[in-house]
Short mmCIF file of C-alpha atoms in Angstrom, two decimals:
data_model
loop_
_atom_site.label_atom_id
_atom_site.label_comp_id
_atom_site.label_asym_id
_atom_site.label_seq_id
_atom_site.Cartn_x
_atom_site.Cartn_y
_atom_site.Cartn_z
CA MET A 424 -95.52 80.92 205.39
CA PRO A 425 -99.22 80.16 206.02
CA ARG A 426 -101.67 82.93 205.29
CA LEU A 427 -103.01 84.73 208.34
CA THR A 428 -106.72 84.40 209.00
CA ALA A 429 -109.03 86.01 211.51
CA LYS A 430 -108.67 82.92 213.69
CA THR A 431 -104.87 82.91 213.61
CA LEU A 432 -104.10 86.64 213.59
CA PHE A 433 -103.76 86.84 217.37
CA THR A 434 -102.19 84.51 219.88
CA GLU A 435 -104.26 83.55 222.91
CA ALA A 436 -102.23 85.97 225.04
CA GLU A 437 -102.89 88.78 222.56
CA ARG A 438 -106.61 88.04 222.55
CA GLN A 439 -106.71 88.22 226.31
CA ARG A 440 -104.79 91.50 226.24
CA ILE A 441 -107.24 93.05 223.77
CA GLU A 442 -110.25 91.86 225.75
CA ALA A 443 -108.69 93.26 228.94
CA ALA A 444 -108.15 96.62 227.22
CA VAL A 445 -111.82 96.72 226.26
CA ARG A 446 -112.94 95.80 229.78
CA THR A 447 -110.72 98.51 231.27
CA VAL A 448 -112.22 101.16 229.00
CA GLU A 449 -115.80 100.04 229.49
CA ALA A 450 -115.37 100.15 233.28
CA ARG A 451 -114.90 103.92 232.95
CA THR A 452 -117.56 104.77 230.36
CA SER A 453 -121.15 104.03 229.44
CA GLY A 454 -120.12 103.11 225.90
CA GLU A 455 -119.43 99.74 224.29
CA ILE A 456 -116.41 98.99 222.09
CA VAL A 457 -116.26 95.86 219.96
CA PRO A 458 -113.07 95.06 218.00
CA MET A 459 -113.86 92.65 215.16
CA VAL A 460 -111.60 90.79 212.73
CA VAL A 461 -112.94 89.06 209.61
CA ASP A 462 -111.20 87.20 206.79
CA GLU A 463 -113.04 89.26 204.18
CA SER A 464 -116.01 91.59 203.96
CA TYR A 465 -117.29 90.00 200.72
CA ASP A 466 -116.24 87.18 198.40
CA TYR A 467 -116.14 89.30 195.20
CA PRO A 468 -117.31 86.64 192.71
CA ARG A 469 -117.24 89.13 189.83
CA ALA A 470 -113.47 89.51 190.20
CA GLU A 471 -113.03 85.75 189.85
CA ILE A 472 -115.34 85.56 186.82
CA ILE A 473 -113.80 88.51 184.99
CA GLY A 474 -110.24 87.55 185.90
CA SER A 475 -110.52 83.90 184.93
CA GLY A 476 -112.38 84.84 181.75
CA PHE A 477 -109.67 87.31 180.75
CA PHE A 478 -106.73 85.01 181.48
CA SER A 479 -108.43 82.03 179.81
CA LEU A 480 -109.28 84.08 176.74
CA ALA A 481 -105.78 85.50 176.43
CA THR A 482 -104.12 82.11 176.91
CA ALA A 483 -106.48 80.34 174.49
CA VAL A 484 -105.97 83.01 171.82
CA PHE A 485 -102.20 82.90 172.20
CA ALA A 486 -102.07 79.09 172.18
CA SER A 487 -104.32 78.86 169.12
CA TRP A 488 -102.18 81.41 167.28
CA ALA A 489 -98.88 79.81 168.38
CA PHE A 490 -99.92 76.36 167.16
CA GLY A 491 -101.47 77.68 163.97
CA HIS A 492 -105.06 76.71 164.79
CA SER A 493 -107.63 79.42 164.10
CA SER A 494 -110.69 77.18 164.30
CA VAL A 495 -113.26 77.96 166.99
CA TRP A 496 -113.39 74.22 167.70
CA ILE A 497 -109.84 74.43 168.97
CA PHE A 498 -110.19 77.76 170.73
CA LEU A 499 -113.46 77.09 172.58
CA PRO A 500 -112.51 73.79 174.29
CA LEU A 501 -109.17 75.31 175.26
CA PHE A 502 -110.91 78.35 176.76
CA LEU A 503 -113.32 76.17 178.76
CA LEU A 504 -110.51 73.88 179.88
CA LEU A 505 -108.55 76.83 181.25
CA TYR A 506 -111.42 78.80 182.81
CA PHE A 507 -111.86 76.85 186.06
CA PRO A 508 -108.14 76.36 186.83
CA PHE A 509 -107.65 80.11 186.42
CA LYS A 510 -110.68 80.75 188.63
CA PHE A 511 -109.22 78.51 191.33
CA LEU A 512 -105.83 80.20 190.96
CA ILE A 513 -107.34 83.67 191.43
CA ARG A 514 -109.32 82.50 194.45
CA SER A 515 -106.18 81.06 196.06
CA LEU A 516 -104.02 84.15 195.44
CA PRO A 517 -105.51 87.06 197.44
CA ASN A 518 -102.98 89.60 196.17
CA LEU A 519 -103.90 88.83 192.55
CA LYS A 520 -107.63 88.79 193.26
CA ARG A 521 -107.46 92.12 195.10
CA ARG A 522 -105.85 93.74 192.04
CA LEU A 523 -108.92 92.76 190.01
CA ILE A 524 -111.28 94.70 192.29
CA HIS A 525 -111.82 98.45 192.06
CA PRO A 526 -110.84 100.26 195.29
CA ASP A 527 -114.27 101.92 195.42
CA GLU A 528 -115.95 98.50 195.47
CA ILE A 529 -113.66 97.37 198.27
CA SER A 530 -114.45 100.50 200.29
CA ALA A 531 -118.18 100.02 199.79
CA GLU A 532 -118.12 96.36 200.81
CA VAL A 533 -116.06 96.99 203.94
CA GLU A 534 -118.39 99.80 204.99
CA GLU A 535 -121.43 97.59 204.37
CA LYS A 536 -119.86 94.78 206.41
CA ALA A 537 -119.25 97.20 209.27
CA MET A 538 -122.83 98.47 209.18
CA VAL A 539 -124.33 94.97 209.08
CA SER A 540 -122.04 93.76 211.88
CA PHE A 541 -122.88 96.82 213.97
CA ILE A 542 -126.55 95.84 213.89
CA GLU A 543 -125.95 92.10 214.24
CA GLN A 544 -123.82 92.57 217.35
CA GLY A 545 -126.37 94.88 218.97
CA LEU A 546 -124.13 97.93 219.16
CA HIS A 547 -127.13 100.11 218.26
CA HIS A 548 -128.84 99.10 221.52
CA THR A 549 -126.55 101.05 223.86
CA ARG A 550 -128.48 103.43 226.11
CA ASP A 551 -126.82 106.64 224.92
CA LYS A 552 -126.03 105.46 221.38
CA THR A 553 -122.35 105.13 222.20
CA GLY A 554 -121.39 101.85 220.53
CA ILE A 555 -118.12 101.74 218.58
CA LEU A 556 -117.11 98.97 216.18
CA ILE A 557 -113.47 98.63 215.09
CA LEU A 558 -113.47 96.35 212.05
CA ILE A 559 -110.33 94.80 210.56
CA SER A 560 -111.00 93.12 207.20
CA LEU A 561 -107.93 91.10 206.28
CA PHE A 562 -108.41 90.37 202.58
CA GLU A 563 -109.15 94.00 201.76
CA HIS A 564 -106.33 95.32 203.98
CA ARG A 565 -108.85 97.78 205.41
CA VAL A 566 -109.77 99.07 208.85
CA PHE A 567 -113.14 100.71 209.44
CA VAL A 568 -114.39 102.44 212.59
CA LEU A 569 -118.16 102.82 212.92
CA ALA A 570 -119.63 104.77 215.83
CA ASP A 571 -123.23 105.29 216.85
CA GLN A 572 -124.83 108.73 216.72
CA GLY A 573 -124.35 109.63 220.38
CA ILE A 574 -120.56 109.60 220.23
CA ASN A 575 -120.22 110.29 216.50
CA ASP A 576 -121.96 113.67 216.89
CA ARG A 577 -119.24 114.73 219.34
CA VAL A 578 -116.18 113.47 217.48
CA THR A 579 -114.74 114.74 214.22
CA LYS A 580 -114.12 112.53 211.21
CA ALA A 581 -110.43 113.38 211.51
CA THR A 582 -110.35 111.71 214.92
CA TRP A 583 -111.87 108.49 213.57
CA ASP A 584 -109.39 108.62 210.67
CA GLU A 585 -106.58 108.94 213.22
CA ILE A 586 -107.75 105.75 214.93
CA VAL A 587 -107.95 103.95 211.58
CA ARG A 588 -104.37 105.02 210.78
CA MET A 589 -103.25 103.87 214.22
CA VAL A 590 -104.50 100.33 213.55
CA THR A 591 -103.40 100.28 209.90
CA GLU A 592 -99.84 101.31 210.73
CA GLY A 593 -99.73 98.74 213.51
CA ILE A 594 -100.77 95.97 211.12
CA ARG A 595 -98.12 97.02 208.59
CA SER A 596 -95.40 96.94 211.24
CA GLY A 597 -96.51 93.57 212.65
CA ARG A 598 -97.89 95.03 215.88
CA THR A 599 -101.59 94.44 215.28
CA ALA A 600 -102.49 93.59 218.88
CA ASP A 601 -100.60 96.59 220.27
CA ALA A 602 -102.23 98.90 217.74
CA LEU A 603 -105.70 97.55 218.45
CA CYS A 604 -105.21 98.01 222.20
CA ALA A 605 -104.06 101.58 221.55
CA ALA A 606 -107.11 102.22 219.36
CA VAL A 607 -109.40 100.85 222.06
CA ALA A 608 -107.73 103.13 224.62
CA ARG A 609 -108.17 106.14 222.32
CA CYS A 610 -111.85 105.34 221.83
CA GLY A 611 -112.09 105.03 225.60
CA GLU A 612 -110.69 108.53 226.06
CA LEU A 613 -113.34 109.91 223.72
CA LEU A 614 -116.14 108.02 225.44
CA GLU A 615 -114.96 108.90 228.94
CA GLN A 616 -114.84 112.59 228.03
CA HIS A 617 -118.46 112.68 226.90
CA PHE A 618 -120.07 109.58 228.43
CA PRO A 619 -118.60 108.62 231.81
CA VAL A 620 -119.80 105.41 233.41
CA LYS A 621 -123.30 105.48 234.90
CA LYS A 622 -124.86 103.51 237.69
CA GLY A 623 -126.19 100.21 236.43
CA ASP A 624 -123.99 100.04 233.32
CA THR A 625 -123.09 96.48 232.35
CA ASP A 626 -120.80 94.95 229.74
CA GLU A 627 -123.25 93.07 227.54
CA LEU A 628 -121.34 92.73 224.26
CA PRO A 629 -118.30 90.65 223.23
CA ASN A 630 -114.93 92.28 223.86
CA LEU A 631 -113.40 90.75 220.72
CA ILE A 632 -114.92 88.98 217.72
CA VAL A 633 -112.82 86.96 215.27
CA GLY A 634 -114.08 85.06 212.26
#
C-alpha cells in the first residue's frame, strides 16, 4: 500500500468538503480558519546520522567478530560501506526513523512549524487577531492547533486539546476529512460566540493548504 502524503491524503471530493466547511464558518464570523496538511514538520537529519551510525557500527563489529577479523582495516571499510545504505533505509522507513527521535524534539518541531506557517500564511493579519491554524503533520503523527491572541484569550487550553483529539481520533479511524470538518465547525462555534461576522469582512486566506 503506497504511503499517504499531504497531496494524496484527501480525495478531490474531500478537499471540496473541507473548503466548504471553512467557507460556511467564515461566513458567520470575523475569524479565519486555515487547515493545513504537511508531509513532515522537519527532516530530522540527526536521527538518520545517529541511526545509520549505530546500525553500521553494530553490524561491522558483529561481522568482524563472526569472521575472526579484528583489524581496523577490515572494520572501517565495512562500517563505511554500510553507513549510507542504512541511512537510506532509515529515510525510507518512517516508522523506524520516528523511533529514533525523542518525543520532545518532535513536539518542538511541530510547534515551530505551526508558528512559522501561521506567519507565512498571514493569519496574524486578521483584524481582531482571530486566526486559527489547524496543522496536521503526517510523519510525526501530530495535530497542532494555533490560535491568535484575540480568540486564544477567550478559549481554554482544554478546548484546543479537545479539537486536537477530535482530529487525531478521526485520523486513527480513517475518517480524517470528517474529523477535520468537525474541528473546523467547532472552531467556528468558538469564533461565532466571541467574534460574529462584521460588515466588510472578506475571506482572504486559503481554505485548505496541502503540501
